[in-house]
PDB file of C-alpha atoms in Angstrom:
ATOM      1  CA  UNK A   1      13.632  -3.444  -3.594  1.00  0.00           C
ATOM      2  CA  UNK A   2      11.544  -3.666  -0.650  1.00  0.00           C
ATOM      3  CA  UNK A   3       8.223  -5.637  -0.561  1.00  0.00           C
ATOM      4  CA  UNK A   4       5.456  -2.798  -1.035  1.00  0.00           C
ATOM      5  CA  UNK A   5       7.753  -1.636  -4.205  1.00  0.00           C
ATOM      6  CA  UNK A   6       7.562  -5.339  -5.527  1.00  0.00           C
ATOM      7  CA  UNK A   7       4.330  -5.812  -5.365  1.00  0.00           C
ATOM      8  CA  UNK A   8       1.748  -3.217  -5.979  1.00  0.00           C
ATOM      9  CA  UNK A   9      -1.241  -4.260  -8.041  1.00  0.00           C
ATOM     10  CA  UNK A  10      -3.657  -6.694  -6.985  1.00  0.00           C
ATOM     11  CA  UNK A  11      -2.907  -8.855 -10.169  1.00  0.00           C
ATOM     12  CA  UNK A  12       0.185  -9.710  -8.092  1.00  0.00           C
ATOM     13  CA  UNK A  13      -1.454 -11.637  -5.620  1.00  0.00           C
ATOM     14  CA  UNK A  14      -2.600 -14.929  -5.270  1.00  0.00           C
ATOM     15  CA  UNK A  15      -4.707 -15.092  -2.501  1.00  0.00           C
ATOM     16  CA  UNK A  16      -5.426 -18.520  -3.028  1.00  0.00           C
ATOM     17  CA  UNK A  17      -2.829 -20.551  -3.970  1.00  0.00           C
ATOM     18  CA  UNK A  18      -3.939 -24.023  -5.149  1.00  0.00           C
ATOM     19  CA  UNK A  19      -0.808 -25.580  -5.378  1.00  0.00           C
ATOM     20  CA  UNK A  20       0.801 -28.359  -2.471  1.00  0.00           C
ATOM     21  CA  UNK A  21       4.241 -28.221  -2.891  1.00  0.00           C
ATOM     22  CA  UNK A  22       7.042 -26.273  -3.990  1.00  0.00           C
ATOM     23  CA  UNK A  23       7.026 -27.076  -7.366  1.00  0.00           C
ATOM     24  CA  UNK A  24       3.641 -26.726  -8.587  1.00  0.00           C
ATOM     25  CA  UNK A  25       3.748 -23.334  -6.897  1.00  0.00           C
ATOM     26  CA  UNK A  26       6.470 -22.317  -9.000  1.00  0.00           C
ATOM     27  CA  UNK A  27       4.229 -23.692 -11.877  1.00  0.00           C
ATOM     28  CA  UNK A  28       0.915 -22.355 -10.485  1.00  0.00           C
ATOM     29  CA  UNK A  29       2.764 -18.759  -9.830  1.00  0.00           C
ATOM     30  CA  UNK A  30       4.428 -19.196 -13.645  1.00  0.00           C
ATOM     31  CA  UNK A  31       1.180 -19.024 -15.332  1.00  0.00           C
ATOM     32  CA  UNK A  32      -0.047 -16.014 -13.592  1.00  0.00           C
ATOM     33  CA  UNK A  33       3.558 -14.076 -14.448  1.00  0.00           C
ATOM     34  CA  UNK A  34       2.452 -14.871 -17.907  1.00  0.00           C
ATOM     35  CA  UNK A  35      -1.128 -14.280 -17.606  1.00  0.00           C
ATOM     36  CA  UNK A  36      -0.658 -11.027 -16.349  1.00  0.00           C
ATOM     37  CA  UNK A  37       1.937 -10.220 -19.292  1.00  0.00           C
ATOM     38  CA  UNK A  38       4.962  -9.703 -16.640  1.00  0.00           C
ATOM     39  CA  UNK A  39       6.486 -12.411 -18.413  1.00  0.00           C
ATOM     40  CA  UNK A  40       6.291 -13.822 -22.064  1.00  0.00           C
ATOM     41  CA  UNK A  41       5.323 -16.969 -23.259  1.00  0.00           C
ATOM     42  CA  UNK A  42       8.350 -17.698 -24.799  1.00  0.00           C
ATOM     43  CA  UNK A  43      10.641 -16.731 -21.490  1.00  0.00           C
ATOM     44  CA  UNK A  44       8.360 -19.230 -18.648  1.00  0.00           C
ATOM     45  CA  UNK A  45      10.061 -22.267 -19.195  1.00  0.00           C
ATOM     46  CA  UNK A  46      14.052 -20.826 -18.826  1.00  0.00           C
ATOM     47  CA  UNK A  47      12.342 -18.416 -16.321  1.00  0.00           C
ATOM     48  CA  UNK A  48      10.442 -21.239 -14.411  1.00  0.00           C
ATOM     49  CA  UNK A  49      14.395 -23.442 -15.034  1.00  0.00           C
ATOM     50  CA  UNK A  50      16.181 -20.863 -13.126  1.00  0.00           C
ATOM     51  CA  UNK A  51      14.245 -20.786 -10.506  1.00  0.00           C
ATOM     52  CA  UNK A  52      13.645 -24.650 -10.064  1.00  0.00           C
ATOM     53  CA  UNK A  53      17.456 -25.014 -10.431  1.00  0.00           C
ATOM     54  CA  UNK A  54      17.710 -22.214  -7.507  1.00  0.00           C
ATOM     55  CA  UNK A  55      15.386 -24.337  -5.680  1.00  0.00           C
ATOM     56  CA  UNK A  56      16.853 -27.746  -6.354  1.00  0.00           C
ATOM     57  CA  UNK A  57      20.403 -26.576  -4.571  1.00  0.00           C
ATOM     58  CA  UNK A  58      18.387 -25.718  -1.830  1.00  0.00           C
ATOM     59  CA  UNK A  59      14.891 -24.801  -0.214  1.00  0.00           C
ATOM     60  CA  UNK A  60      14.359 -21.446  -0.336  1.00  0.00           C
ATOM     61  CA  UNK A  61      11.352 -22.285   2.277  1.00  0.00           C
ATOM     62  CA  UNK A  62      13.469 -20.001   5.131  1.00  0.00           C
ATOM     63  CA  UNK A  63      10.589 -20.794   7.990  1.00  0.00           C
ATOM     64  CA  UNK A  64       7.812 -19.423   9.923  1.00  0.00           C
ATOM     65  CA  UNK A  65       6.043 -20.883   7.147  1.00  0.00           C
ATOM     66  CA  UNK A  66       7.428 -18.543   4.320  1.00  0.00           C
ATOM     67  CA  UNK A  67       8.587 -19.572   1.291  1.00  0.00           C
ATOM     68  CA  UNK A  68      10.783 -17.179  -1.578  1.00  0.00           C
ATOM     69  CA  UNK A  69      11.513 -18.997  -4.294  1.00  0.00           C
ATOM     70  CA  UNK A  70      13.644 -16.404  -6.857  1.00  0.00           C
ATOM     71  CA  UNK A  71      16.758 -16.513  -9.203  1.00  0.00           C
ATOM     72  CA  UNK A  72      18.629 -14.192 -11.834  1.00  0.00           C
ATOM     73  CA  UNK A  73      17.262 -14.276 -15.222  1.00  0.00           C
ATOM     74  CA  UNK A  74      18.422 -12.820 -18.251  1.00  0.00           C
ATOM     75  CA  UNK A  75      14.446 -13.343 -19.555  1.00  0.00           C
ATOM     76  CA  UNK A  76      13.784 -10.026 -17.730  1.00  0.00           C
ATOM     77  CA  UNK A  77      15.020  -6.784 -17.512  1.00  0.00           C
ATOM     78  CA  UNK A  78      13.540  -5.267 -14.178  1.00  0.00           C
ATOM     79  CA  UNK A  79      12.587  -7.219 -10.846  1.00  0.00           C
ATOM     80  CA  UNK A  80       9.599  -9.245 -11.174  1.00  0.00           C
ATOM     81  CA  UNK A  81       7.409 -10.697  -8.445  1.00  0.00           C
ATOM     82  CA  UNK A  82       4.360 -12.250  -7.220  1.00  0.00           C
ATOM     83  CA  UNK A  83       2.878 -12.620  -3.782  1.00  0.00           C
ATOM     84  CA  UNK A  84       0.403 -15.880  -3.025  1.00  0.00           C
ATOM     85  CA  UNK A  85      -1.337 -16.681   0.339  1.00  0.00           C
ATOM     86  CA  UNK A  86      -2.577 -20.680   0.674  1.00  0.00           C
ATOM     87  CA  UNK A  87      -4.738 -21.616   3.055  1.00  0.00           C
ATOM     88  CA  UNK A  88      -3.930 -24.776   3.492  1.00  0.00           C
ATOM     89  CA  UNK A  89      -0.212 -26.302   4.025  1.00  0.00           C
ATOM     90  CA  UNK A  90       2.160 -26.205   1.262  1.00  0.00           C
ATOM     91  CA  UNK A  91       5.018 -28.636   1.290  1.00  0.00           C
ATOM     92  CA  UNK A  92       8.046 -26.310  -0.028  1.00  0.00           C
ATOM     93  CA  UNK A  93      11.010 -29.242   2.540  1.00  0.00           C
ATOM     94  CA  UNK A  94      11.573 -25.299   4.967  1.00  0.00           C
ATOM     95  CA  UNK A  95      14.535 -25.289   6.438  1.00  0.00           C
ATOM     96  CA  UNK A  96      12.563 -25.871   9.781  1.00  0.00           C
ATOM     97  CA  UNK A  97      10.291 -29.035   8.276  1.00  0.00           C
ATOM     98  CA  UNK A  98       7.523 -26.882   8.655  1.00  0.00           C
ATOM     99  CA  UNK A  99       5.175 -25.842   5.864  1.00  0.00           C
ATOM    100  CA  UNK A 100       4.449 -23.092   4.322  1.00  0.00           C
ATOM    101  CA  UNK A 101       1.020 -20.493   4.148  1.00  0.00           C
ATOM    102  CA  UNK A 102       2.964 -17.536   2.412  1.00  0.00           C
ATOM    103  CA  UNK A 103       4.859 -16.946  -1.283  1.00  0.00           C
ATOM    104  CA  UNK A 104       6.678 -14.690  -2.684  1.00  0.00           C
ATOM    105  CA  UNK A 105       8.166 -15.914  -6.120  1.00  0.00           C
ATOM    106  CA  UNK A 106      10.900 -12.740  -7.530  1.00  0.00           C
ATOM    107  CA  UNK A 107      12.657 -12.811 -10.499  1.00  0.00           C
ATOM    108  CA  UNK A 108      15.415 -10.101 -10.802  1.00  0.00           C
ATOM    109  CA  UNK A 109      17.767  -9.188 -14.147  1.00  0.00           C
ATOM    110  CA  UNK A 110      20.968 -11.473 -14.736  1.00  0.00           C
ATOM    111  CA  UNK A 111      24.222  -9.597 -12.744  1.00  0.00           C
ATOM    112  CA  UNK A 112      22.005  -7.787 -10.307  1.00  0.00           C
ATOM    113  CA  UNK A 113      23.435  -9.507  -7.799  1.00  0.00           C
ATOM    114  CA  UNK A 114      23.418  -6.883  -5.031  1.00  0.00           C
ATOM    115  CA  UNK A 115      19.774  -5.993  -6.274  1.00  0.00           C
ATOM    116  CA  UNK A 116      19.044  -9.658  -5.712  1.00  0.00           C
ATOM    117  CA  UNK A 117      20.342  -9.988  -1.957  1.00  0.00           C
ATOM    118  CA  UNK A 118      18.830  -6.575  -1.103  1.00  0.00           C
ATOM    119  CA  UNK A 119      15.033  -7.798  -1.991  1.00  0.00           C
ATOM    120  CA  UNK A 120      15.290 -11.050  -0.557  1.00  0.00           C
ATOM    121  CA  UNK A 121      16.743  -8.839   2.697  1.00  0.00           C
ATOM    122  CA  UNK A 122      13.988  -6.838   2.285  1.00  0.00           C
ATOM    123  CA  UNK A 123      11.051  -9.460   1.701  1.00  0.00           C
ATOM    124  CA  UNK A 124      12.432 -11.618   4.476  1.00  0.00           C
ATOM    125  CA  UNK A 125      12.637  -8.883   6.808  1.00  0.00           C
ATOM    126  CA  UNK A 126       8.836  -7.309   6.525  1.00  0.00           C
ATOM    127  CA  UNK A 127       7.574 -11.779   6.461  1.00  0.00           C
ATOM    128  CA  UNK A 128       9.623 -11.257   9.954  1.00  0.00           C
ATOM    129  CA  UNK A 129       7.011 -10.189  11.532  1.00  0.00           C
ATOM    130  CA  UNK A 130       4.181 -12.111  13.279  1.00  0.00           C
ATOM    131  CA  UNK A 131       2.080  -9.789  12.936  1.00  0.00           C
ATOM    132  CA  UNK A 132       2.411  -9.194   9.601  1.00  0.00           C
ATOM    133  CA  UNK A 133       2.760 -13.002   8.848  1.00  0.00           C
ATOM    134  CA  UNK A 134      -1.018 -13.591  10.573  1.00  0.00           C
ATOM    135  CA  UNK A 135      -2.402 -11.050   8.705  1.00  0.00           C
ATOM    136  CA  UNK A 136      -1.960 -12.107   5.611  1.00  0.00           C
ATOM    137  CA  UNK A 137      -2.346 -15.703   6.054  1.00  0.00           C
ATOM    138  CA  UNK A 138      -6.088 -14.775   6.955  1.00  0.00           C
ATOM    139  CA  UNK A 139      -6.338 -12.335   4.314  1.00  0.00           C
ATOM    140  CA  UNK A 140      -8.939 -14.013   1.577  1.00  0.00           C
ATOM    141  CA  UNK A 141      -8.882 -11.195  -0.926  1.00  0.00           C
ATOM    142  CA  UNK A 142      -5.848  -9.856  -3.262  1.00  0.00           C
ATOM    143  CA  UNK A 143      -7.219  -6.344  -2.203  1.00  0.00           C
ATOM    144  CA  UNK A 144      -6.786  -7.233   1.255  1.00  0.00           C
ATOM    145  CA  UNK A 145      -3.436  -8.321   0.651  1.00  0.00           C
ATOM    146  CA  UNK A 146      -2.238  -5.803  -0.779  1.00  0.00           C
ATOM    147  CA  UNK A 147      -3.289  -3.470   1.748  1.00  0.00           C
ATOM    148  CA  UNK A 148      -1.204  -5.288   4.505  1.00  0.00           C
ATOM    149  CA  UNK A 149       1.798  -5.288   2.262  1.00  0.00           C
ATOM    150  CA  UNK A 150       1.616  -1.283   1.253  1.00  0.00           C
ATOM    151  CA  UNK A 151       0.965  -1.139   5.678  1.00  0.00           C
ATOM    152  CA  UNK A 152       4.835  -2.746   5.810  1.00  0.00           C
ATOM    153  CA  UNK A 153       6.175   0.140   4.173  1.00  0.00           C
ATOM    154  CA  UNK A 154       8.531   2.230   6.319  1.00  0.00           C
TER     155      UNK A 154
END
């Protein structure tokens, strides 16, 4: 899926994410999945496992200060995601040491593999670009980011 299909409704977006490091933005981005009803109660915790577990093998902060945490889970049954903007440095240990200003947390179905590797293709290709990258980390508003992620569409 690419990007402006993921995430379409403001209630997706976190433009300010209050977390510092990797893991409390898995937490922080947790509670609004269940907040916002995209996932239950009862499925955060071996939602929030698989994707900590994902994490632990390695950093899925992939540079220019990006960061996509995501893993399978058989807790959902359609690609869920959430995009969050901090304005401040997040420590997510990138691949290149630096931090990180943008988020975007997916969870896709158990055996969707190739459904898997085509949104991270997808998400990592539209964060590609600088411009892109610059305007959301000054974007202060969920509106506002959401309007530079429906611009990315092809």
């Amino acid at each position: 899926m690419m990007l402006h299909e993921l995430i379409t409704e403001p209630e997706q977006v976190v433009a300010d994410l209050q977390a510092t490091d990797r893991w409390a933005t898995i937490d922080e981005l947790m509670a609004v999945f269940v907040s916002t009803g995209r996932i239950t109660d009862g499925d955060a915790e071996a939602v929030a496992g698989a994707v900590r577990k994902r994490e632990e093998s390695m950093s899925t902060g992939i540079g220019n200060g990006i960061g996509i945490p995501h893993a399978p889970s058989e807790n959902v049954n359609r690609v869920q995601a959430l995009l969050a903007i901090a304005h401040h440095d997040v420590d997510f240990e990138a691949l290149d040491g630096e931090p990180v200003r943008i988020v975007v947390l997916f969870v896709v179905p158990q055996n969707q593999f190739q459904e898997h590797l085509n949104t991270l293709a997808n998400i990592a290709r539209v964060l590609g670009d600088e411009d892109t990258r610059r305007r959301l980390r000054e974007a202060t508003k969920s509106e506002a980011v959401l309007a530079i992620v429906r611009a990315s569409a092809p």
